[in-house]
Amino acid sequence: MRRIHEQLGLGRVINARGTYTPLGVSRSSEPVIEAVAQSLRQFFDMKELHETAGQKIAGLTGAEWGVVTHCTAASITLSVAALMTGREAANIQALPDTSSMKSRIVMQAGHLINYGQPIEQAIRLSGAEVVVAGSRDNCTEKELESILSCDDVCGLMLVHSRLCRGDMVKAEAAIALAHANGIPVIIDAAAQDLVMADILALGADLSLFSAQKYLAAPTSGLVLGKRDLAETVHLQEGGIGRGMKAGKEAIIGAVVALQQRGKMDAKAWAGEQARKAGEFVRGLNRLTPVTAELVPDPMGNPFSRVRVHLDGESCNKTVPEVEAALAAADPAIIVQDHADMATSLMFEINPLTEQELEIIISQLAVIVFNRPPDGMRRRNIQEW
Ligand SMILES: *Cc1c(COP(=O)(O)O)cnc(C)c1O
């Protein structure tokens, strides 16, 4: 099953951290894997592939048009570029020199996230300048409006993520404010593809999703929105977007992953995730110094994570010690980064199998009591 790990001598990983790039993000379904494998054997007219993908993505998402880029970081840079250049080839080739274009992008301070790079850098890479509204804790409509009406503003960038901080202007109100001032809006909703319809309903001019996160396509970014503007994002491949293009396998993988999502019974999926999470919690709670509970996704995605507290009296290890021991185990078990790392462990388990969840419980027992839990067969981890 993990022949590639053996072939290359790579360590084995159980990713309980979520759709996290440094751990390989997600697991693709067989139809996606099969389509990608086929695409790698063939040539395509890439212009036709982009055109067809645009139509299919529109049909599958309800957006007017869709374009595939290398990833959401690329989509951020190229969407900002599109707002600055329009369809003008001379402008597209001039970037990152923006001297003939409006080039200021407004962001609220609490949206200045770092997803592995600071989002401002993905914007600045296009040549644009970021102007910030409000403080880290707070941004009012008045503060946002006063920055939106500065000279040379070409767009508002919003972020919809659990990484955002503070009390910012809500997306609907921010979009209404920008549109009332004639300013287009981009929304970075990279990890929100499970609630894509809700994001699209907000009415941003461009909505950005990573296709490799919950959608589980090969690494690629979906840019959804008005056809003219989305196509202008694609035109950036004749400029700074050359190094951010999606290959044939990514475009085909993203389209097939969206088709699979369209066929998915969302209720049944959520039910299965809830059942698995419930069983994991019950298994964990059989370990005496451990209390596990379900934590619903704060962004309204249809799944819960599992939070684990250790009982300080009967457990002689701290939470960070247990986290480090899990990460050092074979297979390495990587938990989620969350707000109170010092007092609890958080597991995101959607893509994990029951066998992998048993390995987690078993490893936790070994770390906490130096032995596997009573009544639980120690799975042969070597064979997993
Ligand atoms: C993951 C993420 C990104 C980066 O997406 P990539 O597709 O990995 O480039 C950007 N913004 C947010 C909010 C994210 O969660």
CSV table of C-alpha atoms and ligand atoms in Angstrom, one decimal:
chain,number,residue,atom,x,y,z
A,1,MET,CA,0.0,0.0,0.0
A,2,ARG,CA,2.8,2.4,0.8
A,3,ARG,CA,5.3,0.9,-1.7
A,4,ILE,CA,6.5,4.4,-2.6
A,5,HIS,CA,7.5,5.0,1.0
A,6,GLU,CA,9.5,1.8,1.0
A,7,GLN,CA,11.0,2.5,-2.4
A,8,LEU,CA,12.3,5.9,-1.4
A,9,GLY,CA,12.9,5.1,2.3
A,10,LEU,CA,10.4,7.6,3.6
A,11,GLY,CA,8.9,7.7,7.0
A,12,ARG,CA,5.2,6.7,7.5
A,13,VAL,CA,2.7,9.4,8.6
A,14,ILE,CA,-0.8,9.4,10.0
A,15,ASN,CA,-2.0,12.9,9.3
A,16,ALA,CA,-4.5,13.9,12.0
A,17,ARG,CA,-3.6,17.6,11.4
A,18,GLY,CA,-6.1,18.3,8.6
A,19,THR,CA,-5.6,19.4,5.0
A,20,TYR,CA,-2.1,20.4,5.7
A,21,THR,CA,0.4,21.0,2.9
A,22,PRO,CA,3.6,19.9,4.7
A,23,LEU,CA,1.9,16.4,5.2
A,24,GLY,CA,0.7,15.9,1.6
A,25,VAL,CA,-2.7,17.6,2.2
A,26,SER,CA,-5.3,14.9,1.3
A,27,ARG,CA,-6.1,11.5,-0.1
A,28,SER,CA,-7.6,11.3,-3.6
A,29,SER,CA,-10.4,9.0,-4.5
A,30,GLU,CA,-10.0,6.2,-7.0
A,31,PRO,CA,-11.9,8.0,-9.8
A,32,VAL,CA,-9.6,11.0,-9.4
A,33,ILE,CA,-6.5,8.9,-9.3
A,34,GLU,CA,-7.6,7.0,-12.4
A,35,ALA,CA,-8.4,10.2,-14.4
A,36,VAL,CA,-5.1,11.8,-13.4
A,37,ALA,CA,-3.2,8.6,-14.5
A,38,GLN,CA,-5.0,8.7,-17.8
A,39,SER,CA,-4.2,12.3,-18.4
A,40,LEU,CA,-0.5,11.7,-17.8
A,41,ARG,CA,-0.5,9.3,-20.7
A,42,GLN,CA,-1.9,11.7,-23.2
A,43,PHE,CA,-1.5,15.0,-25.0
A,44,PHE,CA,-4.2,17.7,-25.0
A,45,ASP,CA,-5.0,20.9,-26.7
A,46,MET,CA,-4.6,22.9,-23.5
A,47,LYS,CA,-6.7,25.8,-24.7
A,48,GLU,CA,-9.6,23.4,-25.4
A,49,LEU,CA,-9.0,21.7,-22.0
A,50,HIS,CA,-9.2,25.1,-20.2
A,51,GLU,CA,-12.3,26.0,-22.1
A,52,THR,CA,-14.0,22.7,-21.4
A,53,ALA,CA,-12.9,22.8,-17.7
A,54,GLY,CA,-14.3,26.3,-17.4
A,55,GLN,CA,-17.7,25.1,-18.7
A,56,LYS,CA,-17.7,22.0,-16.5
A,57,ILE,CA,-16.7,23.8,-13.4
A,58,ALA,CA,-19.4,26.4,-14.0
A,59,GLY,CA,-22.0,23.6,-14.4
A,60,LEU,CA,-20.7,21.8,-11.3
A,61,THR,CA,-20.5,24.8,-9.0
A,62,GLY,CA,-23.1,27.2,-10.2
A,63,ALA,CA,-20.4,29.9,-10.7
A,64,GLU,CA,-20.4,31.7,-14.0
A,65,TRP,CA,-16.9,30.5,-14.9
A,66,GLY,CA,-14.0,28.6,-13.3
A,67,VAL,CA,-10.3,28.6,-13.9
A,68,VAL,CA,-7.7,26.3,-12.5
A,69,THR,CA,-4.3,27.6,-11.3
A,70,HIS,CA,-1.5,25.9,-9.5
A,71,CYS,CA,-2.9,26.5,-6.0
A,72,THR,CA,-4.7,29.1,-3.9
A,73,ALA,CA,-1.5,31.0,-3.2
A,74,ALA,CA,-1.1,31.3,-7.0
A,75,SER,CA,-4.8,32.2,-7.3
A,76,ILE,CA,-4.4,35.1,-4.8
A,77,THR,CA,-1.4,36.5,-6.8
A,78,LEU,CA,-3.1,36.1,-10.1
A,79,SER,CA,-6.5,37.3,-9.1
A,80,VAL,CA,-5.0,40.5,-7.8
A,81,ALA,CA,-3.0,40.8,-11.0
A,82,ALA,CA,-6.2,40.4,-13.0
A,83,LEU,CA,-7.8,43.3,-11.1
A,84,MET,CA,-4.8,45.5,-12.0
A,85,THR,CA,-4.2,44.6,-15.6
A,86,GLY,CA,-7.6,43.9,-17.2
A,87,ARG,CA,-7.2,42.0,-20.5
A,88,GLU,CA,-4.5,44.4,-21.7
A,89,ALA,CA,-1.5,42.3,-22.9
A,90,ALA,CA,1.0,45.2,-22.3
A,91,ASN,CA,-0.2,45.5,-18.7
A,92,ILE,CA,0.0,41.7,-18.1
A,93,GLN,CA,3.6,41.7,-19.4
A,94,ALA,CA,4.5,44.8,-17.4
A,95,LEU,CA,3.9,43.2,-13.9
A,96,PRO,CA,5.2,43.4,-11.3
A,97,ASP,CA,5.7,47.0,-12.5
A,98,THR,CA,2.3,48.5,-11.8
A,99,SER,CA,3.2,52.2,-12.6
A,100,SER,CA,0.4,52.5,-15.2
A,101,MET,CA,-2.3,50.7,-13.0
A,102,LYS,CA,-4.3,51.1,-9.9
A,103,SER,CA,-2.5,48.7,-7.5
A,104,ARG,CA,-3.7,49.0,-3.9
A,105,ILE,CA,-5.5,46.0,-2.3
A,106,VAL,CA,-7.4,46.6,0.9
A,107,MET,CA,-7.4,44.0,3.7
A,108,GLN,CA,-8.8,44.0,7.2
A,109,ALA,CA,-6.0,43.5,9.8
A,110,GLY,CA,-7.6,40.3,11.2
A,111,HIS,CA,-7.4,38.7,7.7
A,112,LEU,CA,-3.6,39.0,7.5
A,113,ILE,CA,-3.2,35.3,8.0
A,114,ASN,CA,-0.1,33.1,7.5
A,115,TYR,CA,-1.0,29.8,5.8
A,116,GLY,CA,2.7,28.9,5.4
A,117,GLN,CA,3.5,32.2,3.9
A,118,PRO,CA,2.0,35.6,4.9
A,119,ILE,CA,-1.0,36.3,2.6
A,120,GLU,CA,0.3,39.9,2.0
A,121,GLN,CA,3.3,38.4,0.3
A,122,ALA,CA,1.2,36.5,-2.2
A,123,ILE,CA,-0.5,39.8,-3.0
A,124,ARG,CA,2.8,41.8,-3.2
A,125,LEU,CA,4.2,39.2,-5.5
A,126,SER,CA,2.0,40.7,-8.3
A,127,GLY,CA,3.4,44.1,-7.7
A,128,ALA,CA,0.3,45.3,-5.7
A,129,GLU,CA,0.5,47.1,-2.4
A,130,VAL,CA,-1.6,46.0,0.6
A,131,VAL,CA,-3.4,48.7,2.6
A,132,VAL,CA,-4.7,47.6,6.0
A,133,ALA,CA,-8.0,48.6,7.6
A,134,GLY,CA,-8.6,48.4,11.4
A,135,SER,CA,-6.5,46.7,14.0
A,136,ARG,CA,-5.8,43.0,14.7
A,137,ASP,CA,-8.7,42.9,17.2
A,138,ASN,CA,-11.2,45.1,15.5
A,139,CYS,CA,-12.3,46.7,12.2
A,140,THR,CA,-15.5,48.7,11.8
A,141,GLU,CA,-17.5,49.4,8.6
A,142,LYS,CA,-16.4,53.0,8.9
A,143,GLU,CA,-12.7,52.2,9.1
A,144,LEU,CA,-13.1,49.8,6.1
A,145,GLU,CA,-15.0,52.3,4.0
A,146,SER,CA,-12.4,55.1,4.7
A,147,ILE,CA,-9.6,52.8,3.4
A,148,LEU,CA,-11.7,51.6,0.4
A,149,SER,CA,-12.1,55.2,-0.7
A,150,CYS,CA,-8.3,55.9,-0.8
A,151,ASP,CA,-6.7,56.6,-4.2
A,152,ASP,CA,-5.5,53.8,-6.4
A,153,VAL,CA,-7.5,51.0,-4.7
A,154,CYS,CA,-8.2,48.2,-7.2
A,155,GLY,CA,-9.8,45.6,-4.9
A,156,LEU,CA,-10.7,44.2,-1.5
A,157,MET,CA,-9.3,40.9,-0.4
A,158,LEU,CA,-11.4,38.9,2.2
A,159,VAL,CA,-10.3,35.7,3.9
A,160,HIS,CA,-12.8,33.1,5.2
A,161,SER,CA,-10.7,30.8,7.4
A,162,ARG,CA,-10.4,29.6,11.0
A,163,LEU,CA,-7.0,31.4,10.9
A,164,CYS,CA,-8.7,34.8,10.9
A,165,ARG,CA,-8.6,36.8,14.1
A,166,GLY,CA,-10.5,39.6,15.8
A,167,ASP,CA,-13.9,41.2,15.2
A,168,MET,CA,-13.8,42.1,11.5
A,169,VAL,CA,-16.6,43.4,9.2
A,170,LYS,CA,-18.5,40.3,8.1
A,171,ALA,CA,-18.2,39.2,4.5
A,172,GLU,CA,-21.7,40.2,3.3
A,173,ALA,CA,-21.3,43.7,4.7
A,174,ALA,CA,-17.8,44.1,3.5
A,175,ILE,CA,-18.8,43.0,0.0
A,176,ALA,CA,-21.8,45.4,0.0
A,177,LEU,CA,-19.5,48.2,1.1
A,178,ALA,CA,-16.9,47.5,-1.6
A,179,HIS,CA,-19.5,47.2,-4.3
A,180,ALA,CA,-21.2,50.4,-3.3
A,181,ASN,CA,-17.7,52.1,-3.8
A,182,GLY,CA,-17.3,50.4,-7.2
A,183,ILE,CA,-14.5,48.1,-5.9
A,184,PRO,CA,-14.3,44.4,-6.8
A,185,VAL,CA,-13.9,41.7,-4.1
A,186,ILE,CA,-11.8,38.5,-3.9
A,187,ILE,CA,-12.5,36.0,-1.2
A,188,ASP,CA,-9.9,33.5,-0.2
A,189,ALA,CA,-11.9,30.5,1.0
A,190,ALA,CA,-9.1,28.0,0.3
A,191,ALA,CA,-10.2,25.3,2.8
A,192,GLN,CA,-14.0,25.9,2.6
A,193,ASP,CA,-14.8,23.8,-0.4
A,194,LEU,CA,-17.3,21.8,1.6
A,195,VAL,CA,-19.4,25.0,2.0
A,196,MET,CA,-18.7,26.3,-1.5
A,197,ALA,CA,-22.3,27.2,-2.3
A,198,ASP,CA,-22.5,29.4,0.8
A,199,ILE,CA,-19.3,31.2,-0.1
A,200,LEU,CA,-20.4,31.7,-3.7
A,201,ALA,CA,-23.8,33.1,-2.4
A,202,LEU,CA,-21.9,35.9,-0.7
A,203,GLY,CA,-21.4,37.4,-4.1
A,204,ALA,CA,-17.6,38.2,-4.3
A,205,ASP,CA,-16.3,38.8,-7.8
A,206,LEU,CA,-13.8,36.0,-7.4
A,207,SER,CA,-14.0,33.1,-4.9
A,208,LEU,CA,-10.8,31.1,-4.4
A,209,PHE,CA,-10.7,27.4,-3.3
A,210,SER,CA,-7.9,24.9,-3.0
A,211,ALA,CA,-8.8,21.8,-5.0
A,212,GLN,CA,-6.3,19.6,-3.1
A,213,LYS,CA,-7.8,20.2,0.4
A,214,TYR,CA,-11.2,18.5,1.2
A,215,LEU,CA,-11.9,18.1,-2.5
A,216,ALA,CA,-8.8,15.9,-2.6
A,217,ALA,CA,-7.7,16.6,-6.2
A,218,PRO,CA,-4.0,17.0,-7.2
A,219,THR,CA,-2.6,20.4,-6.0
A,220,SER,CA,-4.6,23.1,-7.8
A,221,GLY,CA,-6.5,26.3,-7.2
A,222,LEU,CA,-10.1,27.0,-8.3
A,223,VAL,CA,-10.9,30.6,-9.2
A,224,LEU,CA,-14.7,31.0,-9.5
A,225,GLY,CA,-16.6,34.0,-10.6
A,226,LYS,CA,-17.6,36.2,-13.6
A,227,ARG,CA,-16.3,34.8,-16.9
A,228,ASP,CA,-14.5,37.9,-18.0
A,229,LEU,CA,-12.6,38.3,-14.8
A,230,ALA,CA,-11.8,34.6,-14.3
A,231,GLU,CA,-10.5,34.5,-17.9
A,232,THR,CA,-8.3,37.5,-17.1
A,233,VAL,CA,-6.8,35.5,-14.3
A,234,HIS,CA,-6.0,32.8,-16.8
A,235,LEU,CA,-4.5,35.4,-19.2
A,236,GLN,CA,-1.8,36.0,-16.5
A,237,GLU,CA,-0.2,32.8,-17.7
A,238,GLY,CA,1.2,35.1,-20.5
A,239,GLY,CA,2.9,37.1,-17.7
A,240,ILE,CA,3.7,36.5,-14.0
A,241,GLY,CA,1.4,33.4,-14.0
A,242,ARG,CA,3.6,31.3,-16.2
A,243,GLY,CA,5.2,29.7,-13.1
A,244,MET,CA,1.8,29.3,-11.4
A,245,LYS,CA,0.0,27.4,-14.1
A,246,ALA,CA,-2.0,24.2,-13.6
A,247,GLY,CA,-0.8,21.1,-15.6
A,248,LYS,CA,-3.2,18.9,-17.5
A,249,GLU,CA,-3.3,16.4,-14.6
A,250,ALA,CA,-4.3,19.1,-12.1
A,251,ILE,CA,-7.0,20.5,-14.4
A,252,ILE,CA,-8.5,17.1,-15.1
A,253,GLY,CA,-8.1,16.0,-11.4
A,254,ALA,CA,-9.9,19.1,-10.2
A,255,VAL,CA,-12.8,18.6,-12.6
A,256,VAL,CA,-13.2,15.0,-11.8
A,257,ALA,CA,-13.0,15.7,-8.0
A,258,LEU,CA,-15.8,18.3,-8.5
A,259,GLN,CA,-17.8,15.7,-10.4
A,260,GLN,CA,-17.3,13.2,-7.5
A,261,ARG,CA,-18.3,15.9,-5.0
A,262,GLY,CA,-21.5,16.4,-7.1
A,263,LYS,CA,-22.3,12.7,-6.8
A,264,MET,CA,-21.5,12.6,-3.1
A,265,ASP,CA,-24.4,12.1,-0.7
A,266,ALA,CA,-23.5,15.0,1.7
A,267,LYS,CA,-25.8,13.7,4.4
A,268,ALA,CA,-24.4,10.2,4.3
A,269,TRP,CA,-20.8,11.5,4.2
A,270,ALA,CA,-21.5,13.7,7.3
A,271,GLY,CA,-23.2,10.8,9.0
A,272,GLU,CA,-20.2,8.5,8.3
A,273,GLN,CA,-17.8,11.1,9.6
A,274,ALA,CA,-19.9,11.5,12.8
A,275,ARG,CA,-20.0,7.8,13.4
A,276,LYS,CA,-16.3,7.4,12.9
A,277,ALA,CA,-15.6,10.4,15.2
A,278,GLY,CA,-18.0,9.0,17.8
A,279,GLU,CA,-16.3,5.7,17.8
A,280,PHE,CA,-12.8,7.3,18.1
A,281,VAL,CA,-14.0,9.3,21.1
A,282,ARG,CA,-15.4,6.2,22.8
A,283,GLY,CA,-12.1,4.4,22.1
A,284,LEU,CA,-10.1,7.2,23.6
A,285,ASN,CA,-12.3,7.5,26.6
A,286,ARG,CA,-11.5,3.9,27.5
A,287,LEU,CA,-8.0,5.1,28.4
A,288,THR,CA,-8.5,6.3,31.9
A,289,PRO,CA,-6.3,9.4,32.1
A,290,VAL,CA,-7.8,10.7,28.8
A,291,THR,CA,-11.0,12.6,28.2
A,292,ALA,CA,-12.1,13.0,24.6
A,293,GLU,CA,-14.9,15.1,23.1
A,294,LEU,CA,-16.2,16.2,19.7
A,295,VAL,CA,-15.6,19.8,18.6
A,296,PRO,CA,-17.8,21.0,15.7
A,297,ASP,CA,-15.9,22.9,13.0
A,298,PRO,CA,-16.0,26.6,13.8
A,299,MET,CA,-16.5,27.6,10.2
A,300,GLY,CA,-19.7,25.5,9.8
A,301,ASN,CA,-18.1,22.7,7.8
A,302,PRO,CA,-20.1,19.4,8.2
A,303,PHE,CA,-17.7,17.6,10.5
A,304,SER,CA,-16.2,17.6,14.0
A,305,ARG,CA,-12.7,17.3,15.3
A,306,VAL,CA,-11.8,15.4,18.4
A,307,ARG,CA,-10.2,17.2,21.4
A,308,VAL,CA,-8.3,15.2,24.0
A,309,HIS,CA,-7.5,16.3,27.5
A,310,LEU,CA,-5.1,14.4,29.8
A,311,ASP,CA,-5.9,14.0,33.4
A,312,GLY,CA,-3.0,15.7,35.1
A,313,GLU,CA,-3.3,13.6,38.4
A,314,SER,CA,-2.9,10.2,36.8
A,315,CYS,CA,-0.9,11.1,33.7
A,316,ASN,CA,2.8,11.8,34.2
A,317,LYS,CA,3.3,13.5,30.8
A,318,THR,CA,2.3,17.0,29.7
A,319,VAL,CA,0.2,17.6,26.6
A,320,PRO,CA,3.2,19.0,24.6
A,321,GLU,CA,5.3,15.9,25.7
A,322,VAL,CA,2.6,13.6,24.4
A,323,GLU,CA,2.3,15.5,21.2
A,324,ALA,CA,6.0,15.3,20.6
A,325,ALA,CA,6.0,11.5,21.4
A,326,LEU,CA,3.2,10.9,18.9
A,327,ALA,CA,5.1,12.8,16.2
A,328,ALA,CA,8.2,10.8,17.0
A,329,ALA,CA,6.4,7.4,16.8
A,330,ASP,CA,6.4,5.1,13.8
A,331,PRO,CA,4.1,5.8,12.0
A,332,ALA,CA,4.4,9.5,13.0
A,333,ILE,CA,1.1,10.8,14.2
A,334,ILE,CA,0.7,14.5,13.6
A,335,VAL,CA,-2.1,16.4,15.5
A,336,GLN,CA,-3.7,19.7,14.7
A,337,ASP,CA,-2.3,23.1,15.5
A,338,HIS,CA,-5.0,24.9,17.5
A,339,ALA,CA,-5.5,27.6,20.1
A,340,ASP,CA,-4.7,25.8,23.3
A,341,MET,CA,-1.8,23.5,22.4
A,342,ALA,CA,-0.6,23.5,26.0
A,343,THR,CA,-3.7,21.9,27.5
A,344,SER,CA,-5.3,19.7,24.8
A,345,LEU,CA,-4.6,17.7,21.7
A,346,MET,CA,-6.8,18.2,18.6
A,347,PHE,CA,-7.3,15.5,15.9
A,348,GLU,CA,-8.9,16.0,12.5
A,349,ILE,CA,-9.8,12.5,11.2
A,350,ASN,CA,-11.9,12.8,8.0
A,351,PRO,CA,-9.5,11.0,5.7
A,352,LEU,CA,-8.3,8.4,8.2
A,353,THR,CA,-9.3,4.7,8.2
A,354,GLU,CA,-10.6,2.9,11.3
A,355,GLN,CA,-7.3,1.0,11.4
A,356,GLU,CA,-5.4,4.3,11.5
A,357,LEU,CA,-7.6,5.5,14.3
A,358,GLU,CA,-6.9,2.3,16.3
A,359,ILE,CA,-3.2,2.9,15.8
A,360,ILE,CA,-3.6,6.4,17.2
A,361,ILE,CA,-5.4,5.1,20.3
A,362,SER,CA,-2.9,2.3,20.7
A,363,GLN,CA,0.1,4.6,20.4
A,364,LEU,CA,-1.5,7.1,22.8
A,365,ALA,CA,-1.9,4.2,25.3
A,366,VAL,CA,1.7,3.2,24.8
A,367,ILE,CA,2.9,6.8,25.4
A,368,VAL,CA,0.7,7.4,28.4
A,369,PHE,CA,0.8,4.0,30.2
A,370,ASN,CA,3.8,2.3,28.4
A,371,ARG,CA,1.4,-0.4,27.2
A,372,PRO,CA,-1.5,-0.8,24.8
A,373,PRO,CA,-5.0,-0.4,26.3
A,374,ASP,CA,-6.6,-3.4,28.0
A,375,GLY,CA,-8.9,-5.5,25.8
A,376,MET,CA,-7.5,-3.9,22.6
A,377,ARG,CA,-5.6,-6.1,20.2
A,378,ARG,CA,-2.4,-4.3,19.4
A,379,ARG,CA,-2.6,-4.0,15.6
A,380,ASN,CA,0.3,-5.0,13.7
A,381,ILE,CA,1.6,-1.6,12.9
A,382,GLN,CA,4.4,-3.0,10.9
A,383,GLU,CA,1.8,-4.4,8.4
A,384,TRP,CA,-0.3,-1.2,8.2
B,1,LIG,C1,-4.4,26.6,2.5
B,1,LIG,C2,-4.8,28.0,2.4
B,1,LIG,C3,-4.1,28.9,1.5
B,1,LIG,C4,-3.1,28.4,0.5
B,1,LIG,O1,-3.6,27.5,-0.4
B,1,LIG,P1,-2.7,26.6,-1.3
B,1,LIG,O2,-3.6,26.0,-2.3
B,1,LIG,O3,-1.9,25.6,-0.5
B,1,LIG,O4,-1.7,27.5,-2.0
B,1,LIG,C5,-4.5,30.2,1.4
B,1,LIG,N1,-5.5,30.7,2.3
B,1,LIG,C6,-6.1,29.9,3.2
B,1,LIG,C7,-7.1,30.5,4.1
B,1,LIG,C8,-5.7,28.5,3.3
B,1,LIG,O5,-6.4,27.8,4.2
